Amino acid sequence: MSERCLKTKAVLTAMPKRVLILASGNGSNFEAIVKYFQGKGLDVAFELLCDKKDAYVFKRAKKLGVPSYFVEFESLYDFLNARKGKYNLYVLAGFMRILPEKILKICAGSGKFYTDAGCCNIVNIHPSLLPKFKGKDAIKRAFEAKEKKTGVTVHFVNRNVDSGWIIEQKSFDTKGLSFTQFEDSIHKIEHKMYPEIIENLLFKKRVLILGGGARENALAANICNSPYLEKLYLAGANDGFKHLGETVDFTGYKELLEKSLALKIDLLVVGAENPLCEGIADIFAAKGIKVIGANKAWARLEGSKSFAKEFMLKNGIKTADYKIIDYSAGENRAAFDDAFNYFLKKAAVPVIKADGLALGKGVCIAENINDAKLAASEFLAGKFGSASKKILLEERLFGREVSVISLWDGKTLASFPPASDYKRLLDGNNGVNTGGMGAYAPSNISARERNQIKKYLKTLEMALLEEKADFCGVVYSGLILTKDGVQVLEYNMRFGDPECQVLLELLENDLLSVFLAMTQKRLFDVDLKFRRKKAYCLVLASDGYPESPKKGAEIFGLNEAAKFGCKLYFAGVKALPGVVLRNFNPNHADKKMPVNENTKKLSGLDRETFENLLTNGGRVLNIVKSGSDDKKTLDDIYKAAQVISFDGKIYRKDIGKC
Ligand code: AMP
Ligand code: GLY
């Protein structure tokens, strides 16, 4: 590269972001924003535009050294048109005007998007939980309406009052607050949240998702529409969703790390447990890449059942009684006999569990003591390699199981509603255990059970704090609701599959914004909000699953299926050899606004049909839908299941019904 080129490049990368703040009055948000960026030393150049000559905001601008312009509303179009393309973001901070379409279009600029849902270059803050209390005097009206909860909304701007795409909301309880306190609480939230959101919109993130199942498809489909996404990268994606991002090929984690550094990846999201147990989070974190996923030390909550037991016992978390038999240093008959005698004395048949990861197959629930002994011997002889050289004998518990998936950032635990998965292959919960044949959320549980779970989660949070669990990721509690209360069957350190698919359906927050808050240890600040609906997921599997599923059958009817309003997430699929993948993402057909250039192609706006997929694994694909009418939702899912066809298609007929 010539010196001149280098210079130009340096200048370009050093170019500050430019932001035009539009205000009409006092300008307290204006001041909070400018001070936040000045305080952080971020290279952002602000300018102020105000349509009221004597507004106090001019004084603030002068004090802060921000150039300001008085522009009457009638001249606003000409002013903005003359500066077209100059600003990265337009921020409304108490600007008391509705922007007409022609102005929205100028601000949208070329290559940006403008649709009914808004212009993704203009943000506004509104002091209520939209869509409640749109328009003027929102705080006063919410107070007078005695709202139990109120809050603040940041949204993109469209041509209707306070109606654009909601980016984030924050709420608080209003109980016992005077009007002044009510108003102060709103301003306090505004001054904190608005600058943080603006920072995330100005400095969008490059995200890499690792993993190739339907869970990762769901994560990718959610993240690829985030307003905070610069670009999505996928490692290990299957052919059913790899078009949602750019593929990063790799053979080992070192290569993945090197490529991630070269691509300037900001955030790695890890789907499955193996990479976590092998320490991928530590490898990436050491080079400054943020990770959603436990470090190696804490991945042991999933990777070592004995470690999980110690953690639970130490922290007063209820779990089944157990004994350990360890053959890793050689056979130990005495330990074997002791452990079995312990359970014989209680006249109980223990559940046998491999200590380490065994592809979800490391649990044997034997009907009698001889079968239990046989299973124990097989495990110890190395049925799952070193993972079962150490085993647990565990008291068998009875009750309904629920999965509670929580996010943890080192300081705060925030949980999704309980979800239920269907582990058994056949209807009526018969047949062998599988990875999961379907799921729904929230689980049907009583208020008493809900309270028990809440209490358990508090204990878990205290335990993680006490142990200084310094990771940013997922804690999945496999719970069983026994007659003596909630007990923990197992921990996983990742999203459940297929639980993740239904939980994301309920989540109202932008997932990437939640992840970013986690990496900044700000999860305490995030309100996880869930739609008041039920979400269901049905897994279409291939005959022979789980032992030896048929592969290579062509899948038909995918486009038909999407017509039932269902989302399709792909797992064991592969494109027909020689077929060029085309854009098809039925999941985004309902999205109102593509947020950036990257997502335009993915949004479904220019989608084409996509067939030519072959089965390539046990669980082939998921059909997911949510709604307030359970019967209709399930009907649509099952109609979609019928129109999708492939040789060897199998699925449970009783998802959501038992
Ligand atoms: P895991 O591999 O730990 O997910 O266990 C698989 C399944 O085995 C669980 O979801 C339960 O259905 C069952 N299970 C595990 N431990 C016990 C136990 N102590 N009592 C009864 N069922 C169990
Ligand atoms: N659905 C169970 C799991 O993800 O382990």
XYZ file of C-alpha atoms and ligand atoms in Angstrom:
686
model
C 0.000 0.000 0.000
C 1.358 3.466 -0.809
C 1.943 5.936 1.964
C -0.877 8.091 0.706
C -3.297 5.173 0.831
C -2.218 4.377 4.321
C -2.775 7.936 5.362
C -6.241 8.028 3.856
C -7.089 4.801 5.599
C -5.882 6.101 8.937
C -7.932 9.239 8.503
C -11.014 7.239 7.585
C -10.809 4.936 10.566
C -10.186 7.882 12.842
C -13.292 9.693 11.568
C -15.548 10.451 14.484
C -19.153 9.398 14.439
C -21.415 12.371 13.922
C -24.667 12.730 15.749
C -27.299 15.427 15.392
C -29.436 15.869 18.483
C -32.795 17.541 17.934
C -34.400 19.213 20.945
C -37.049 21.820 21.621
C -36.747 22.670 25.287
C -34.764 22.092 28.402
C -32.367 19.510 26.993
C -31.584 17.386 30.039
C -31.295 14.284 27.861
C -29.066 16.228 25.489
C -26.712 17.029 28.356
C -26.763 13.464 29.719
C -25.852 12.080 26.290
C -23.017 14.497 25.584
C -21.544 14.094 29.072
C -21.691 10.299 28.821
C -19.661 10.273 25.615
C -17.252 12.962 26.806
C -16.768 10.999 30.035
C -15.955 7.836 28.142
C -13.668 9.642 25.754
C -15.501 8.176 22.769
C -14.908 9.802 19.439
C -18.374 11.126 18.740
C -19.019 14.645 17.447
C -22.362 16.050 18.521
C -24.316 18.935 17.076
C -27.526 20.402 18.379
C -30.544 21.515 16.407
C -33.336 23.333 18.198
C -36.574 24.776 16.804
C -37.202 27.177 19.716
C -35.103 30.301 19.765
C -34.835 30.799 23.529
C -34.731 27.189 24.591
C -32.540 26.416 27.590
C -30.823 23.636 25.666
C -28.735 26.288 23.840
C -27.125 27.221 27.155
C -26.263 23.601 27.820
C -24.769 23.286 24.334
C -22.583 26.325 24.899
C -21.374 24.995 28.235
C -20.567 21.613 26.701
C -18.918 23.067 23.614
C -21.429 21.535 21.199
C -22.159 23.486 17.972
C -25.818 24.443 17.839
C -28.295 25.638 15.245
C -31.622 27.326 15.584
C -33.789 26.008 12.765
C -37.479 26.747 12.482
C -39.561 23.721 11.719
C -40.522 25.142 8.312
C -36.848 25.171 7.303
C -35.974 21.792 8.806
C -36.256 19.888 5.554
C -33.895 22.256 3.716
C -31.436 22.250 6.605
C -31.301 18.463 6.783
C -31.293 18.059 3.036
C -28.234 20.304 2.770
C -26.473 18.055 5.310
C -27.671 14.770 3.884
C -25.316 11.891 4.670
C -23.353 13.873 7.230
C -24.691 12.199 10.347
C -24.504 8.614 11.539
C -27.494 9.052 13.806
C -30.254 11.547 14.535
C -31.326 11.643 18.151
C -34.596 13.224 19.245
C -34.315 14.507 22.796
C -37.519 16.313 23.604
C -38.132 17.439 20.021
C -41.795 18.305 20.025
C -42.527 17.746 16.350
C -43.669 14.899 14.183
C -41.241 14.340 11.351
C -42.877 14.122 7.930
C -42.016 11.280 5.621
C -39.754 13.336 3.367
C -37.553 14.194 6.347
C -37.478 10.595 7.534
C -36.319 9.586 4.087
C -33.485 12.101 4.031
C -32.279 10.891 7.402
C -32.562 7.269 6.323
C -30.027 8.056 3.612
C -28.969 5.684 0.917
C -28.305 2.133 1.940
C -30.324 2.634 5.085
C -33.891 1.671 5.453
C -37.133 3.359 5.861
C -40.372 1.453 6.267
C -43.646 1.840 8.133
C -41.923 0.731 11.295
C -39.525 3.616 11.173
C -36.283 5.047 10.004
C -33.437 3.206 11.622
C -31.260 6.320 11.681
C -33.532 8.318 13.949
C -34.189 7.449 17.560
C -36.563 8.939 20.071
C -37.045 8.518 23.782
C -40.498 8.531 25.296
C -41.369 8.608 28.994
C -43.859 5.744 29.080
C -44.023 2.075 28.269
C -45.214 2.392 24.684
C -47.707 1.709 23.207
C -49.223 3.106 26.398
C -49.422 6.901 26.737
C -48.245 8.018 23.334
C -47.943 11.739 22.754
C -47.742 14.710 25.081
C -47.832 14.732 28.891
C -47.181 11.012 29.055
C -45.702 11.130 32.567
C -48.640 13.048 33.980
C -51.166 10.826 32.260
C -49.468 7.635 33.456
C -49.364 9.023 37.009
C -53.004 10.017 36.940
C -53.963 6.623 35.561
C -52.269 5.109 38.656
C -50.146 2.780 36.549
C -48.493 0.157 38.772
C -45.559 0.036 36.416
C -44.306 2.676 34.116
C -41.026 3.368 32.394
C -39.199 4.604 29.361
C -39.129 3.509 25.723
C -36.459 4.152 23.121
C -37.688 3.582 19.601
C -36.992 4.287 15.970
C -39.083 7.058 14.507
C -41.816 6.736 11.922
C -44.394 9.176 10.694
C -46.907 8.441 13.441
C -46.604 9.659 17.001
C -44.439 7.356 19.157
C -45.214 4.336 17.010
C -41.908 3.202 15.537
C -39.998 0.002 16.188
C -39.241 -0.331 19.901
C -35.540 -0.796 20.615
C -35.547 -1.066 24.404
C -37.825 -0.408 27.333
C -37.133 -0.063 31.037
C -39.738 -0.099 33.741
C -40.105 0.490 37.450
C -42.748 -0.007 40.152
C -44.590 3.147 40.998
C -45.992 2.067 44.354
C -46.008 4.850 46.921
C -44.272 7.410 44.690
C -45.313 11.051 44.741
C -45.605 12.756 41.364
C -42.171 14.326 41.774
C -40.581 10.985 42.631
C -42.432 9.365 39.735
C -41.115 11.979 37.335
C -37.582 11.871 38.785
C -37.434 8.103 38.389
C -38.298 8.456 34.716
C -35.653 11.104 34.110
C -33.044 9.059 35.930
C -33.749 6.042 33.719
C -33.759 8.195 30.599
C -30.397 9.754 31.331
C -28.837 6.355 31.870
C -30.442 4.291 29.137
C -30.476 6.744 26.240
C -26.691 7.252 26.027
C -26.060 3.505 26.365
C -28.446 2.728 23.523
C -26.950 5.458 21.357
C -23.489 4.015 21.970
C -24.652 0.563 20.896
C -26.291 2.005 17.765
C -23.167 3.925 16.821
C -20.741 1.100 17.508
C -22.535 -1.958 16.217
C -21.168 -5.401 16.884
C -19.763 -8.259 14.874
C -21.178 -11.428 16.322
C -20.088 -15.023 15.784
C -22.412 -17.890 16.647
C -20.831 -21.297 17.100
C -22.937 -24.375 16.452
C -25.094 -25.977 13.840
C -28.406 -27.081 15.342
C -31.904 -25.667 15.465
C -31.000 -23.852 18.681
C -28.248 -21.953 16.894
C -30.613 -21.320 13.970
C -33.034 -19.686 16.414
C -30.259 -17.634 18.019
C -29.033 -16.508 14.595
C -32.537 -15.649 13.389
C -33.048 -13.468 16.437
C -29.667 -11.766 16.415
C -29.580 -11.097 12.674
C -32.384 -8.572 13.074
C -30.878 -6.699 15.982
C -30.364 -2.970 15.538
C -27.035 -3.447 17.318
C -25.652 -5.904 14.790
C -22.928 -4.865 12.389
C -22.521 -8.291 10.881
C -23.334 -11.876 11.772
C -20.837 -14.704 11.347
C -21.610 -18.388 11.697
C -19.283 -21.265 12.512
C -20.630 -24.737 11.954
C -24.084 -23.680 10.736
C -26.046 -26.223 8.742
C -27.261 -25.484 5.207
C -30.733 -24.585 6.479
C -29.560 -21.356 8.095
C -26.034 -20.612 6.989
C -27.305 -17.828 4.700
C -28.194 -15.784 7.818
C -24.554 -14.824 8.199
C -21.103 -15.200 6.743
C -19.568 -18.624 7.202
C -16.336 -18.973 9.148
C -14.726 -22.332 8.419
C -12.436 -23.776 11.037
C -10.863 -26.998 12.158
C -9.899 -26.149 15.751
C -10.589 -23.408 18.263
C -7.186 -21.840 17.657
C -7.997 -21.346 13.996
C -11.444 -20.045 14.896
C -9.829 -17.567 17.263
C -7.331 -16.388 14.655
C -10.075 -15.886 12.081
C -12.254 -14.137 14.652
C -9.471 -11.725 15.478
C -8.889 -11.029 11.788
C -12.619 -10.434 11.292
C -12.746 -8.184 14.367
C -15.459 -10.250 16.011
C -16.751 -8.498 19.132
C -18.856 -11.267 20.603
C -18.858 -15.051 20.452
C -22.085 -16.878 21.290
C -21.521 -20.548 22.039
C -24.406 -22.927 21.406
C -23.356 -26.336 22.704
C -21.635 -27.687 25.807
C -18.547 -29.344 24.355
C -16.711 -26.192 23.322
C -17.457 -24.678 26.723
C -16.126 -27.701 28.592
C -13.049 -27.591 26.358
C -12.418 -23.996 27.384
C -13.377 -21.986 24.302
C -14.608 -19.091 26.456
C -11.207 -18.805 28.127
C -9.384 -18.948 24.785
C -11.451 -16.119 23.289
C -11.628 -14.008 26.444
C -7.830 -14.092 26.712
C -7.698 -12.215 23.398
C -10.340 -9.687 24.371
C -13.316 -11.204 22.567
C -16.439 -11.211 24.717
C -18.185 -14.544 25.080
C -21.669 -15.693 25.964
C -20.920 -19.077 27.493
C -19.294 -20.333 30.660
C -15.551 -20.539 31.139
C -13.947 -23.958 31.505
C -14.074 -23.903 35.296
C -17.801 -23.226 35.414
C -18.713 -25.384 32.428
C -17.970 -28.193 34.881
C -21.439 -27.650 36.335
C -22.507 -29.496 33.189
C -19.308 -31.362 32.380
C -18.873 -33.011 35.761
C -21.900 -34.234 37.662
C -19.837 -34.674 40.834
C -18.705 -31.042 40.621
C -22.340 -29.998 40.229
C -23.322 -32.053 43.270
C -20.596 -30.476 45.404
C -21.732 -27.037 44.304
C -25.322 -27.831 45.255
C -24.495 -29.384 48.615
C -22.223 -26.543 49.568
C -24.862 -23.968 48.734
C -27.981 -25.553 50.178
C -29.546 -26.450 46.827
C -31.811 -29.477 47.068
C -30.790 -32.422 44.919
C -30.988 -36.209 44.974
C -28.819 -38.110 47.451
C -25.842 -39.774 45.726
C -22.671 -41.834 45.953
C -19.660 -41.699 43.678
C -17.745 -44.647 42.241
C -14.466 -43.639 40.680
C -12.484 -46.069 38.491
C -10.370 -43.401 36.801
C -7.318 -44.546 38.742
C -8.203 -48.215 38.337
C -10.938 -50.613 39.427
C -12.216 -50.181 42.979
C -14.603 -53.001 43.941
C -14.920 -51.812 47.533
C -16.230 -48.420 46.405
C -18.632 -50.189 44.058
C -20.019 -52.397 46.833
C -20.193 -49.581 49.366
C -22.153 -47.388 47.005
C -24.644 -50.114 46.121
C -25.018 -51.222 49.751
C -25.894 -47.663 50.666
C -28.871 -47.780 48.309
C -29.744 -51.390 49.181
C -30.160 -50.339 52.801
C -32.692 -47.785 51.691
C -34.344 -50.446 49.511
C -33.896 -48.074 46.560
C -32.768 -48.646 42.990
C -30.334 -45.843 42.141
C -30.185 -43.960 38.860
C -26.773 -44.450 37.205
C -25.036 -41.405 35.732
C -21.751 -40.908 33.957
C -19.816 -38.087 35.600
C -18.750 -36.476 32.311
C -20.388 -35.519 29.021
C -21.945 -38.455 27.198
C -23.993 -36.898 24.394
C -27.078 -36.866 26.601
C -26.959 -40.632 26.938
C -25.092 -40.931 30.207
C -28.092 -41.622 32.420
C -29.634 -45.033 33.062
C -32.850 -45.345 35.011
C -32.898 -49.028 35.900
C -36.008 -50.841 37.107
C -34.195 -53.205 39.479
C -30.922 -53.419 41.327
C -29.392 -55.996 38.994
C -29.991 -53.835 35.934
C -28.560 -50.893 37.852
C -25.425 -52.872 38.694
C -25.088 -54.022 35.119
C -25.376 -50.453 33.826
C -22.885 -49.256 36.444
C -20.392 -51.918 35.396
C -20.780 -51.049 31.718
C -20.310 -47.356 32.415
C -17.231 -47.998 34.555
C -15.795 -50.286 31.907
C -15.700 -47.261 29.611
C -19.032 -47.233 27.765
C -18.595 -43.462 27.404
C -14.820 -43.455 27.528
C -13.272 -41.482 30.346
C -16.605 -39.670 30.875
C -17.991 -42.778 32.593
C -14.892 -44.040 34.417
C -16.360 -42.077 37.264
C -20.086 -42.486 37.920
C -22.780 -41.359 40.299
C -25.424 -43.541 41.870
C -28.315 -41.261 42.554
C -31.583 -41.536 44.421
C -34.445 -41.670 41.956
C -36.809 -38.722 42.188
C -40.395 -38.548 41.016
C -42.280 -35.572 39.672
C -42.710 -33.362 36.646
C -39.599 -31.904 35.077
C -39.128 -28.328 33.973
C -36.156 -26.536 32.477
C -35.342 -23.110 33.798
C -32.882 -21.227 31.672
C -31.114 -18.302 33.271
C -28.593 -15.749 32.141
C -25.681 -14.883 34.431
C -23.138 -12.098 34.024
C -21.077 -12.544 37.160
C -23.383 -10.354 39.220
C -26.976 -11.018 38.338
C -29.102 -14.000 37.416
C -32.058 -13.302 35.114
C -34.336 -16.151 34.157
C -36.668 -17.096 31.363
C -40.042 -18.620 32.244
C -39.920 -22.373 32.931
C -40.048 -24.484 29.781
C -40.976 -28.112 29.267
C -39.372 -30.407 26.787
C -40.421 -33.807 25.562
C -37.432 -36.077 25.935
C -39.034 -39.403 25.038
C -39.277 -40.486 21.433
C -42.871 -41.689 21.416
C -46.313 -40.348 22.267
C -47.404 -40.559 25.888
C -43.766 -40.107 26.992
C -42.858 -43.615 25.944
C -39.826 -44.935 24.132
C -36.200 -44.035 24.522
C -34.720 -40.758 25.684
C -33.789 -38.350 22.887
C -32.315 -34.878 22.603
C -35.900 -33.586 22.709
C -38.894 -34.128 20.437
C -40.641 -30.870 21.216
C -41.096 -28.198 23.840
C -43.435 -25.553 25.100
C -43.190 -22.553 27.370
C -44.193 -21.279 29.807
C -44.708 -24.627 31.545
C -48.099 -25.377 33.066
C -47.256 -25.119 36.725
C -49.145 -24.024 39.822
C -48.577 -20.746 41.631
C -47.035 -22.742 44.466
C -44.557 -24.393 42.130
C -43.775 -21.053 40.544
C -42.932 -19.652 43.969
C -40.736 -22.614 44.801
C -38.847 -22.105 41.562
C -38.449 -18.411 42.316
C -36.997 -19.251 45.707
C -34.674 -21.808 44.182
C -33.436 -19.234 41.657
C -32.668 -16.799 44.461
C -30.609 -19.521 46.157
C -28.832 -20.244 42.896
C -28.034 -16.568 42.391
C -26.642 -16.292 45.933
C -24.580 -19.445 45.357
C -23.040 -18.112 42.149
C -22.275 -14.826 43.874
C -20.823 -16.565 46.891
C -18.598 -18.686 44.664
C -17.603 -15.654 42.583
C -18.636 -17.411 39.382
C -16.875 -15.090 36.979
C -18.436 -15.951 33.664
C -21.012 -14.547 31.339
C -23.397 -17.125 29.999
C -26.283 -19.476 30.522
C -27.203 -21.654 33.459
C -29.865 -24.220 32.658
C -31.399 -25.820 35.717
C -33.019 -29.194 35.009
C -35.586 -29.205 37.805
C -37.957 -31.834 39.071
C -41.080 -30.812 40.985
C -41.280 -33.480 43.681
C -43.817 -33.720 46.462
C -41.119 -32.380 48.770
C -40.459 -29.342 46.601
C -38.166 -28.385 43.763
C -34.945 -30.345 43.335
C -32.176 -30.073 40.778
C -31.622 -33.051 38.470
C -28.839 -31.498 36.464
C -27.182 -28.334 35.260
C -26.423 -27.449 31.674
C -24.393 -24.399 30.801
C -26.083 -23.556 27.519
C -29.518 -22.930 26.126
C -31.630 -26.063 25.995
C -32.504 -27.442 22.602
C -35.459 -27.230 21.840
C -36.313 -25.064 24.885
C -34.344 -22.150 23.427
C -36.556 -22.095 20.346
C -39.738 -21.544 22.363
C -38.171 -19.165 24.870
C -36.882 -16.839 22.171
C -40.399 -16.788 20.807
C -41.562 -15.324 24.126
C -38.703 -12.896 24.653
C -39.644 -9.317 23.826
C -36.193 -7.835 24.365
C -33.678 -7.720 21.607
C -31.443 -10.682 22.458
C -28.236 -9.015 21.333
C -28.957 -6.022 23.569
C -29.335 -8.422 26.497
C -26.061 -10.160 25.609
C -24.261 -6.818 25.336
C -25.584 -5.766 28.726
C -24.253 -9.046 30.107
C -20.787 -8.484 28.727
C -20.825 -5.091 30.451
C -22.090 -6.686 33.686
C -25.292 -4.685 33.381
C -27.784 -7.526 33.479
C -29.209 -6.081 36.717
C -30.294 -3.186 34.579
C -32.212 -5.230 32.017
C -35.908 -5.981 32.300
C -36.443 -9.293 30.579
C -39.925 -9.028 29.118
C -41.950 -11.943 27.872
C -44.989 -12.050 25.652
C -48.106 -13.333 27.376
C -48.504 -16.202 24.977
C -47.629 -19.843 24.774
C -44.971 -21.004 22.388
C -44.677 -24.518 21.018
C -42.008 -26.376 19.141
C -42.427 -29.639 17.293
C -39.380 -31.566 16.153
C -39.541 -33.455 12.882
C -37.047 -36.287 13.136
C -35.833 -39.000 10.839
C -36.719 -42.645 11.255
C -34.119 -44.482 13.297
C -33.485 -41.530 15.598
C -31.777 -41.482 18.071
C -29.582 -44.557 17.341
C -29.187 -44.526 13.580
C -31.343 -42.004 11.749
C -31.908 -42.263 8.013
C -30.160 -39.569 6.047
C -30.199 -38.159 2.539
C -33.952 -37.918 1.876
C -35.163 -34.819 0.038
C -37.390 -32.484 2.072
C -40.487 -31.060 0.373
C -43.130 -28.527 1.370
C -41.100 -26.019 3.370
C -42.585 -22.979 1.679
C -46.067 -24.393 2.101
C -45.393 -24.897 5.801
C -44.293 -21.322 6.346
C -47.753 -20.227 5.226
C -49.194 -21.397 8.526
C -47.283 -18.612 10.236
C -44.791 -21.043 11.673
C -41.075 -20.506 11.969
C -38.818 -23.232 10.735
C -35.489 -23.892 12.376
C -33.139 -26.384 10.829
C -30.964 -29.011 12.481
C -30.035 -32.185 10.566
C -30.203 -30.886 7.004
C -27.856 -30.449 4.095
C -28.220 -28.809 0.694
C -28.415 -31.037 -2.348
C -24.921 -31.280 -3.810
C -24.317 -28.590 -6.371
C -27.216 -26.426 -5.264
C -26.474 -22.776 -4.657
C -28.140 -21.646 -1.489
C -30.667 -18.946 -2.001
C -32.154 -16.583 0.478
C -34.987 -18.157 2.263
C -35.956 -17.270 5.712
C -39.633 -17.676 6.432
C -38.883 -16.603 9.960
C -38.462 -13.032 8.913
C -41.398 -12.651 6.618
C -43.244 -11.040 9.516
C -40.511 -8.615 10.515
C -41.564 -5.099 9.828
C -38.237 -3.457 9.420
C -34.863 -4.607 8.340
C -32.370 -2.764 10.439
C -29.238 -2.631 8.411
C -27.768 -3.580 5.074
C -26.777 -6.926 6.395
C -30.251 -7.870 7.478
C -31.984 -6.608 4.367
C -31.173 -9.762 2.531
C -32.214 -11.803 5.500
C -35.391 -10.039 6.324
C -37.530 -11.946 3.924
C -38.205 -8.832 1.866
C -36.288 -10.221 -1.048
C -36.704 -13.816 -0.133
C -36.912 -16.491 -2.685
C -38.130 -19.952 -2.184
C -35.735 -22.506 -0.921
C -36.135 -26.203 -1.342
C -33.389 -28.642 -2.215
C -32.616 -29.635 1.331
C -31.838 -33.187 2.322
C -32.144 -34.812 5.717
C -28.774 -35.183 7.348
C -29.351 -36.115 10.969
C -31.748 -37.364 13.613
C -33.550 -34.184 14.477
C -34.204 -32.658 11.073
C -36.069 -29.446 11.728
C -38.283 -27.613 14.198
C -41.659 -26.046 13.619
C -42.235 -23.214 16.068
C -45.190 -20.983 16.703
C -46.629 -18.909 19.533
C -50.065 -17.479 20.123
C -52.767 -16.801 22.629
C -55.069 -19.489 21.270
C -53.298 -22.744 22.146
C -55.515 -24.898 19.998
C -55.021 -22.785 16.889
C -51.275 -22.542 17.471
C -50.918 -26.293 17.766
C -53.255 -26.868 14.797
C -51.050 -24.659 12.635
C -47.914 -26.442 13.772
C -49.391 -29.835 12.982
C -50.715 -28.651 9.610
C -47.205 -27.473 8.791
C -45.844 -30.826 9.953
C -48.150 -32.570 7.525
C -47.256 -30.514 4.479
C -43.556 -30.988 5.039
C -42.617 -34.348 3.691
C -39.508 -36.476 3.556
C -38.849 -40.131 3.545
C -38.729 -41.407 7.138
C -40.419 -38.373 8.739
C -41.384 -39.070 12.355
C -42.792 -36.778 15.035
C -44.793 -36.856 18.228
C -48.508 -36.150 17.900
C -49.009 -35.028 21.494
C -46.804 -31.958 21.925
C -48.611 -29.506 24.190
C -51.162 -32.127 25.102
C -49.433 -34.199 27.749
P -29.581 -35.870 32.178
O -28.742 -36.603 31.189
O -28.891 -35.555 33.450
O -30.280 -34.759 31.484
O -30.763 -36.830 32.609
C -31.656 -37.270 31.656
C -32.968 -37.532 32.268
O -32.874 -38.602 33.205
C -33.546 -36.403 33.098
O -34.147 -35.426 32.343
C -34.556 -37.160 33.917
O -35.697 -37.452 33.148
C -33.849 -38.437 34.207
N -33.203 -38.387 35.536
C -31.953 -37.972 35.815
N -31.713 -38.065 37.134
C -32.819 -38.571 37.709
C -33.189 -38.878 39.047
N -32.345 -38.719 40.062
N -34.423 -39.356 39.274
C -35.278 -39.527 38.258
N -34.997 -39.261 36.973
C -33.787 -38.776 36.687
N -33.613 -30.309 25.913
C -32.633 -30.784 26.800
C -31.288 -30.248 26.599
O -31.057 -29.323 25.864
O -30.375 -30.769 27.227
